[in-house]
mmCIF file of C-alpha atoms in Angstrom:
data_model
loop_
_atom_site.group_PDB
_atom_site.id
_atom_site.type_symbol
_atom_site.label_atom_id
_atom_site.label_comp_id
_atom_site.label_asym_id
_atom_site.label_seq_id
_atom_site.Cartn_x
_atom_site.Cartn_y
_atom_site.Cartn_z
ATOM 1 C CA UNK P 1 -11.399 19.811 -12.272
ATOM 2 C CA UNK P 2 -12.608 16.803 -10.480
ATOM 3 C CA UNK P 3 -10.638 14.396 -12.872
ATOM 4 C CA UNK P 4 -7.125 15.413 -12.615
ATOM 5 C CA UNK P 5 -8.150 15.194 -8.723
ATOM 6 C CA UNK P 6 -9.166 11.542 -8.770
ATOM 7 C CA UNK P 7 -6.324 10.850 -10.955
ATOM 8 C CA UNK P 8 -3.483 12.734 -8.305
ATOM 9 C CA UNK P 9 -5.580 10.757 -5.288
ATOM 10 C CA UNK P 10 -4.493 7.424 -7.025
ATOM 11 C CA UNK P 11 -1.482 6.907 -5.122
ATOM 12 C CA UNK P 12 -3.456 6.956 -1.442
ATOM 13 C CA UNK P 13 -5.824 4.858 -2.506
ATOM 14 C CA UNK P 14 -4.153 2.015 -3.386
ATOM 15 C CA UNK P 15 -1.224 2.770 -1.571
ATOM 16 C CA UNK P 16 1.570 2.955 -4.496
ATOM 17 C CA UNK P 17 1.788 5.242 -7.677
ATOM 18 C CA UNK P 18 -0.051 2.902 -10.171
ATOM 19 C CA UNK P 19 1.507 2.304 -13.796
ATOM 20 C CA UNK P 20 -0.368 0.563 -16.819
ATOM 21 C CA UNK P 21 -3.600 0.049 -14.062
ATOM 22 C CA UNK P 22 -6.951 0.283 -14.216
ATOM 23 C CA UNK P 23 -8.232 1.484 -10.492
ATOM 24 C CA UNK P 24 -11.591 0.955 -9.609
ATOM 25 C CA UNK P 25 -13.688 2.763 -6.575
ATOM 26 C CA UNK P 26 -16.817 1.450 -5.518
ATOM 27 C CA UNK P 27 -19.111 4.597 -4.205
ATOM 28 C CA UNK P 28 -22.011 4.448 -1.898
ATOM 29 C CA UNK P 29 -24.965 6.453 -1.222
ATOM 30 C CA UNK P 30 -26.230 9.810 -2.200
ATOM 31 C CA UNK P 31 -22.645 11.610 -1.327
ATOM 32 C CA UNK P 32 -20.526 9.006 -3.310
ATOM 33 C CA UNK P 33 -18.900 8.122 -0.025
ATOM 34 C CA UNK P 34 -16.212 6.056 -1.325
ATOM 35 C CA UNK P 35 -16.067 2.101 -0.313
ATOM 36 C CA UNK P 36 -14.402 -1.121 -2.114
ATOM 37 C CA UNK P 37 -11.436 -0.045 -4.101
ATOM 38 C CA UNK P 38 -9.256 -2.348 -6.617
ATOM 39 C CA UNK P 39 -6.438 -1.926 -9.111
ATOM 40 C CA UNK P 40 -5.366 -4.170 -12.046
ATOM 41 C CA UNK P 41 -2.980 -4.655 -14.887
ATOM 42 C CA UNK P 42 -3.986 -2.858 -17.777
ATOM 43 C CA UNK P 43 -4.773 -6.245 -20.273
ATOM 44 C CA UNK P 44 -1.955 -6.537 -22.615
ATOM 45 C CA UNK P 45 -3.966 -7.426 -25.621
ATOM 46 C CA UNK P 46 -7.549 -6.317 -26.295
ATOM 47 C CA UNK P 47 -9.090 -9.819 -26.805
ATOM 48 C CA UNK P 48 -8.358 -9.543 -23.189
ATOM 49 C CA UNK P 49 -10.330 -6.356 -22.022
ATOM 50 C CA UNK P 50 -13.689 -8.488 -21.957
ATOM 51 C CA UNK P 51 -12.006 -10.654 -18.806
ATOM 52 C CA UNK P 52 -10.741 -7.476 -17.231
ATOM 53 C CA UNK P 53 -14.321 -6.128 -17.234
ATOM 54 C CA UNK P 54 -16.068 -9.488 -15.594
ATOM 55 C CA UNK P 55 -13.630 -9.161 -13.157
ATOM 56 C CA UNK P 56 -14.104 -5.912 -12.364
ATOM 57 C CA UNK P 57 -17.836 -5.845 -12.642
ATOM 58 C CA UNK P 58 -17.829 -9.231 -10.290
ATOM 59 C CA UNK P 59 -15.806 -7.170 -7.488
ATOM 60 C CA UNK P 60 -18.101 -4.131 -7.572
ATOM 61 C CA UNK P 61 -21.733 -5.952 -7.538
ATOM 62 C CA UNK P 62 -20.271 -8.194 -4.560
ATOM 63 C CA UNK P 63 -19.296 -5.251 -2.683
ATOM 64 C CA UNK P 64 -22.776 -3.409 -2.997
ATOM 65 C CA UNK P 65 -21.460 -1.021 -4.525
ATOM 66 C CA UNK P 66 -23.972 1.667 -5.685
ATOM 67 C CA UNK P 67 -21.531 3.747 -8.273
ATOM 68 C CA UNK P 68 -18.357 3.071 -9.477
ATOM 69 C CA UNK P 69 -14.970 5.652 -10.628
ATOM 70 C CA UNK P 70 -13.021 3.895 -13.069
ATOM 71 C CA UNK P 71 -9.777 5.430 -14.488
ATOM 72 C CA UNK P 72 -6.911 4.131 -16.367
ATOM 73 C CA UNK P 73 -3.600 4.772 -15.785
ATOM 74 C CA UNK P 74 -1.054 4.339 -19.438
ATOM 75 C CA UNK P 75 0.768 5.224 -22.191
ATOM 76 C CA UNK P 76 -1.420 2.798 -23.984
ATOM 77 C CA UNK P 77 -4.659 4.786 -24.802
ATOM 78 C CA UNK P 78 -6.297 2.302 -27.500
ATOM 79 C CA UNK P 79 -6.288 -0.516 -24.536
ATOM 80 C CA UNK P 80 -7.738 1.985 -21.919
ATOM 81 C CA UNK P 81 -10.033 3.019 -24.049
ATOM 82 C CA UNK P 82 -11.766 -0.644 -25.029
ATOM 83 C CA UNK P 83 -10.823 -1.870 -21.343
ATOM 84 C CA UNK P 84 -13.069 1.234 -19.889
ATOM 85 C CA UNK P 85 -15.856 0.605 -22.433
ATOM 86 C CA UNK P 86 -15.990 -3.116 -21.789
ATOM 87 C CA UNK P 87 -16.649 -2.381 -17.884
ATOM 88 C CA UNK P 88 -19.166 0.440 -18.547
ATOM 89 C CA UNK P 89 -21.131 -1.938 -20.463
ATOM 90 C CA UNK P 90 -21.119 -4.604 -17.156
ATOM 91 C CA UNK P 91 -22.021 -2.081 -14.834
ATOM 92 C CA UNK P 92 -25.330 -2.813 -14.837
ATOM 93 C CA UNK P 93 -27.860 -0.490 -12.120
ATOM 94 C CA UNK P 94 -24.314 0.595 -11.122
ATOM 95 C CA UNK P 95 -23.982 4.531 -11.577
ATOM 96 C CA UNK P 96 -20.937 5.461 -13.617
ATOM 97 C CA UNK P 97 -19.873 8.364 -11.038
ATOM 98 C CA UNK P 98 -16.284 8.808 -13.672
ATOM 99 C CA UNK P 99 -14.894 6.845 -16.082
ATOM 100 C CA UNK P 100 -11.450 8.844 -17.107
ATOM 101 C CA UNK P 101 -8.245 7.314 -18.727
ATOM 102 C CA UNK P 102 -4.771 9.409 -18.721
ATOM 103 C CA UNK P 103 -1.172 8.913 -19.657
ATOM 104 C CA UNK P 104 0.300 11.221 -16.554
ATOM 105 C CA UNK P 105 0.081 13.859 -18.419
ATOM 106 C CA UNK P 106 -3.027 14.954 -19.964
ATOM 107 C CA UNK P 107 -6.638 12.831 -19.643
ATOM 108 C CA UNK P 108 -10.066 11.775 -21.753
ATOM 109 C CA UNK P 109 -13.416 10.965 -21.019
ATOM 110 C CA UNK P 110 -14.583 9.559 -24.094
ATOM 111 C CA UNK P 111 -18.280 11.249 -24.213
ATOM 112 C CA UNK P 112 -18.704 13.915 -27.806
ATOM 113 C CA UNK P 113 -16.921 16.613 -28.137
ATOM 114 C CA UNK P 114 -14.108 15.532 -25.918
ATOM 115 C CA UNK P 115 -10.749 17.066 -27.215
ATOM 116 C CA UNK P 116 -9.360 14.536 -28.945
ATOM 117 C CA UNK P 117 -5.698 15.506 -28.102
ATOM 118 C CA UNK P 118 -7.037 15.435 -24.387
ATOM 119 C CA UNK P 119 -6.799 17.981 -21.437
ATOM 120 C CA UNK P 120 -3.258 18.213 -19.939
ATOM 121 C CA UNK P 121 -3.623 18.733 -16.203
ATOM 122 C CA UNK P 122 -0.594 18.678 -13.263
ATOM 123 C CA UNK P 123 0.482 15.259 -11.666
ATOM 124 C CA UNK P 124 1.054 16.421 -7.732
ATOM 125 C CA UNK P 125 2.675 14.043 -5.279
ATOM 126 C CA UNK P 126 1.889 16.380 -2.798
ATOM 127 C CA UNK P 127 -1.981 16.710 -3.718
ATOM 128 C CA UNK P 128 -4.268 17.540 -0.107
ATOM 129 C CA UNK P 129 -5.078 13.537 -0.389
ATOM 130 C CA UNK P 130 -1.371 12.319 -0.085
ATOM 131 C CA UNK P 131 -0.501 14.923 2.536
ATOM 132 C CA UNK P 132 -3.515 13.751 4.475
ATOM 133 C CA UNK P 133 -2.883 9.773 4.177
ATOM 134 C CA UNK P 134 0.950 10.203 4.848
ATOM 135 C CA UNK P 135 -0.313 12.444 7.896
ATOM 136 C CA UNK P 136 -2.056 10.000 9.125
ATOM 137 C CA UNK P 137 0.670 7.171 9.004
ATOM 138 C CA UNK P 138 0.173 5.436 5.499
ATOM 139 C CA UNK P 139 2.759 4.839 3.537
ATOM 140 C CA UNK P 140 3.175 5.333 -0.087
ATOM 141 C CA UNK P 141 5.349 3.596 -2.029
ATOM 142 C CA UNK P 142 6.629 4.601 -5.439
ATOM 143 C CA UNK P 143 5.430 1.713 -7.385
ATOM 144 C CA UNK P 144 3.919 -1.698 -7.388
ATOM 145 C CA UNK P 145 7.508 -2.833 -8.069
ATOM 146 C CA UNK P 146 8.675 -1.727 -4.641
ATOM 147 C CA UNK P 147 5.376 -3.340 -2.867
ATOM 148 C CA UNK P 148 5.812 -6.726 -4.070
ATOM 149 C CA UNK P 149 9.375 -6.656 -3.187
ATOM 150 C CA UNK P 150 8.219 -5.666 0.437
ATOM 151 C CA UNK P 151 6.108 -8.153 0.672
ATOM 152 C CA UNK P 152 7.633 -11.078 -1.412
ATOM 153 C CA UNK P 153 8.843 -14.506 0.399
ATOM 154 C CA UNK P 154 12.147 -15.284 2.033
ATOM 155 C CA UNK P 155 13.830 -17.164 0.178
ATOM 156 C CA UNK P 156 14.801 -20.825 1.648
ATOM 157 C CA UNK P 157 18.337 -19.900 2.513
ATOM 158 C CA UNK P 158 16.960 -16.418 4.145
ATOM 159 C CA UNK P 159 14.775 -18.292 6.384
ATOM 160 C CA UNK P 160 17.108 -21.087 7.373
ATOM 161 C CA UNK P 161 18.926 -18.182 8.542
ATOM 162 C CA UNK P 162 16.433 -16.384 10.572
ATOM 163 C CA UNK P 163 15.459 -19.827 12.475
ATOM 164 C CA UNK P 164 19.175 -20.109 13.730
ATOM 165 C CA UNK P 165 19.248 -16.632 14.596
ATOM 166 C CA UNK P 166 15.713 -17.108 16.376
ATOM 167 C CA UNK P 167 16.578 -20.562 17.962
ATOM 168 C CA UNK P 168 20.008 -18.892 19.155
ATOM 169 C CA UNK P 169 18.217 -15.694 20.828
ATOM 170 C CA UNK P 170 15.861 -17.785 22.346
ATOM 171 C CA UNK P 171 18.581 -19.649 24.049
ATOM 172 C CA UNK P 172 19.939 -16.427 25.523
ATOM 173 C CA UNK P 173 16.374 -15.223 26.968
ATOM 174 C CA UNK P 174 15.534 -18.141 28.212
ATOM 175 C CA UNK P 175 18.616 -18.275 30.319
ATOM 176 C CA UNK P 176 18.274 -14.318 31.612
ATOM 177 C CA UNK P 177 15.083 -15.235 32.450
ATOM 178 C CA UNK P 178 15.840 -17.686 34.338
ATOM 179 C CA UNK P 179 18.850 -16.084 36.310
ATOM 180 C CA UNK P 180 16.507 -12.875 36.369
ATOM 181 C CA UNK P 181 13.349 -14.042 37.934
ATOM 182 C CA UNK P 182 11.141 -12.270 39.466
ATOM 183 C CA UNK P 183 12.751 -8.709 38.051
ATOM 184 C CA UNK P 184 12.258 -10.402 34.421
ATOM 185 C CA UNK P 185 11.765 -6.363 33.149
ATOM 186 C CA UNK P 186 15.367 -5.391 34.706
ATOM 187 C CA UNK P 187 17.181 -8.462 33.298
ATOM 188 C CA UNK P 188 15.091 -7.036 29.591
ATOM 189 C CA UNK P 189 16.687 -3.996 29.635
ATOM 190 C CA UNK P 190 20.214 -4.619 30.419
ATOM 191 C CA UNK P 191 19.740 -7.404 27.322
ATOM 192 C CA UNK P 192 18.442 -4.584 25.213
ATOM 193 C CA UNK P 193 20.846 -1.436 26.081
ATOM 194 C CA UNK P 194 22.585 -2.065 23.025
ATOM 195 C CA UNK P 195 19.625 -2.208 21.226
ATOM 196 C CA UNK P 196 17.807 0.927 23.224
ATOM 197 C CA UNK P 197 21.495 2.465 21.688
ATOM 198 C CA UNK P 198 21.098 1.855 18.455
ATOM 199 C CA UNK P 199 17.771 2.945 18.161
ATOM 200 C CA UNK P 200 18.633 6.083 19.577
ATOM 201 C CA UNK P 201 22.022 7.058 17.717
ATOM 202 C CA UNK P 202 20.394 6.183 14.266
ATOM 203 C CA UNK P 203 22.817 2.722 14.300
ATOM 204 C CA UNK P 204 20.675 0.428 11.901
ATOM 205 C CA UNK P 205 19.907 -2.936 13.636
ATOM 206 C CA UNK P 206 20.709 -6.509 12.973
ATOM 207 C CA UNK P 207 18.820 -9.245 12.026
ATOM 208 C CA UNK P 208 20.351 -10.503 15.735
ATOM 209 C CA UNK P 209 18.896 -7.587 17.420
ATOM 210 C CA UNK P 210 15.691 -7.174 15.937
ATOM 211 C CA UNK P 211 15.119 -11.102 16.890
ATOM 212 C CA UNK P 212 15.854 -10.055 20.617
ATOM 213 C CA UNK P 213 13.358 -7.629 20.447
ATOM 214 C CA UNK P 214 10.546 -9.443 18.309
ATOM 215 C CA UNK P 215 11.338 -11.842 21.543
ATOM 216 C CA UNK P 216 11.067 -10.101 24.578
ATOM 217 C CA UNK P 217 7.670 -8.209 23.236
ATOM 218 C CA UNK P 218 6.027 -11.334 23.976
ATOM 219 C CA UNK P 219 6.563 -10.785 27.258
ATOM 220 C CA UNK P 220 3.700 -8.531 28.616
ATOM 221 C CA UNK P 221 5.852 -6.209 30.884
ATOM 222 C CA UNK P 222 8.941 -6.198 29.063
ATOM 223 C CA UNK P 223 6.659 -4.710 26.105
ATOM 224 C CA UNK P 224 5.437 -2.045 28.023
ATOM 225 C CA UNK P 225 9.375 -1.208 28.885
ATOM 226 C CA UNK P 226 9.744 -1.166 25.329
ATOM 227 C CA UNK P 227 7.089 1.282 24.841
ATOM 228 C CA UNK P 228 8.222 3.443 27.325
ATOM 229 C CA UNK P 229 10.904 3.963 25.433
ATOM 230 C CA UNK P 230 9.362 5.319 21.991
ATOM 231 C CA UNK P 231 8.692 9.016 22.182
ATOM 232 C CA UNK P 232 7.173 11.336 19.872
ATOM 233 C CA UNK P 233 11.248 12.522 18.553
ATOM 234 C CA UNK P 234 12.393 9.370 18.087
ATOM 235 C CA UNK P 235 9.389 6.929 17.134
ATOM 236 C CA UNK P 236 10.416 7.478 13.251
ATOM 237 C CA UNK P 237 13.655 5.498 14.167
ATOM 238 C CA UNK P 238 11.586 2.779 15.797
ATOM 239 C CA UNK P 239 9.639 2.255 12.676
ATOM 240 C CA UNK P 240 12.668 2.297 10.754
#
C-alpha cells in the first residue's frame, strides 16, 4: 500500500503532476524523515540512463542523504526500468527506502516474483498529501508544461512595455506625493480606489494597476494600508 501512496504524493512534492520523470527523495534518519527532493526527464535513450544515475547519485550523497525513494513516472517501462537499476547500483551506503516505476495506472518493483503485468492501484488528486499542501497555501500545477510557462522570461517587447508602464506610474506617484505630503497614506488610497474596486468586485487588473500597486508597497505605511485591506473573504482575489 505504501507505493501507490508515494506515487499519488508526487504532485506535492515537486509541486506539479510529473510526466516521463524520475523523482527522487532523499530520507534521513531512523523515521525516513524526508529531506532533498529532485525530479528529472526520464532519458530518452538508454545509452543515456548511466548519466541520469551520476546525476542523481551526485545530488543525493551531497545532500547527506541517508536513504533514498526513487520512482518513475511513464508509459515507457523498458527506460524506467534500466534508469532505476543504473541509480540503485550508485547508491552506494545509501539505503534504498523504494525504488517503484508506474505508468499512472498500475506499478512494479522489480524484486522476484513481482507480477509481471504489475499491480493496478488508484491515481487520487485529492490524496491526504495534496489536500494538506494545498491547505497550507502551495500550489499545484497540472504539469511541468504550465510551470515553465509561469516562470519563463518576458520577452523583449513585453518588457519594453512594462518599463513605460513603470516609468509612467512612477511619474504619477511621485507627483501625489509630492502634493500629498505629510498625509502620503491618504493621497495612496484615493490613487488606489479604483484598484481597492477592482479587487473587490472580481474586475481583473491591468498591467497599469498592478504597477501602481507594486509601487506604493514600497512605501512602508502605504503597505500596511494595503494590508488592511486583505481579509480572510477576499484574500483569494488578492492573490489572483
Amino acid at each position: 500500500d505504501d507505493i501507490p501512496d508515494l506515487f499519488n504524493m508526487l504532485p506535492a512534492l515537486v509541486g506539479f503532476s510529473p510526466e516521463d520523470s524520475v523523482v527522487v527523495v532523499a530520507t534521513e534518519g531512523p523515521r525516513c524523515r524526508f529531506g532533498f527532493r529532485m525530479r528529472l526527464d526520464l532519458p530518452e535513450h538508454l545509452e543515456d540512463a548511466a548519466a541520469a544515475a551520476d546525476l542523481v547519485a551526485f545530488h543525493l550523497v551531497n545532500n547527506g542523504a541517508d536513504g533514498a525513494i526513487v520512482l518513475a513516472l511513464t508509459h515507457r517501462q523498458r527506460m524506467a526500468r534500466e534508469t532505476l537499476f543504473e541509480i540503485v547500483k550508485r547508491l552506494g551506503p545509501i539505503t534504498p527506502i523504494a525504488v517503484a516505476r508506474s505508468n499512472g495506472e498500475r506499478y512494479w518493483v522489480d524484486v522476484p516474483g513481482f507480477p509481471s503485468e504489475g499491480i493496478a492501484y488508484e491515481s487520487s488528486r485529492s490524496h491526504l498529501a495534496i489536500v494538506t499542501a494545498v491547505a497550507a497555501g502551495q500550489q499545484i500545477l497540472p504539469n511541468r508544461a504550465t510551470l515553465a510557462a509561469r516562470v519563463a522570461a518576458p520577452s523583449l517587447d513585453c518588457l519594453a512595455e512594462s518599463s513605460d508602464i513603470y516609468t509612467h506610474v512612477c511619474r504619477q506617484i511621485v507627483d501625489i506625493v509630492a502634493q500629498s505630503e505629510p498625509a502620503v497614506p491618504d493621497g495612496a488610497i484615493a490613487d488606489l480606489a479604483g484598484v481597492f474596486l477592482k479587487v473587490h468586485t472580481g474586475t481583473a487588473l491591468t498591467p497599469e494597476d498592478a504597477a501602481r500597486l507594486c509601487v506604493w508597497l514600497n512605501h512602508s505605511d502605504v503597505a500596511d494600508v494595503i494590508a488592511d485591506q486583505i481579509t480572510d473573504d477576499n484574500a483569494a482575489d488578492w492573490l489572483q
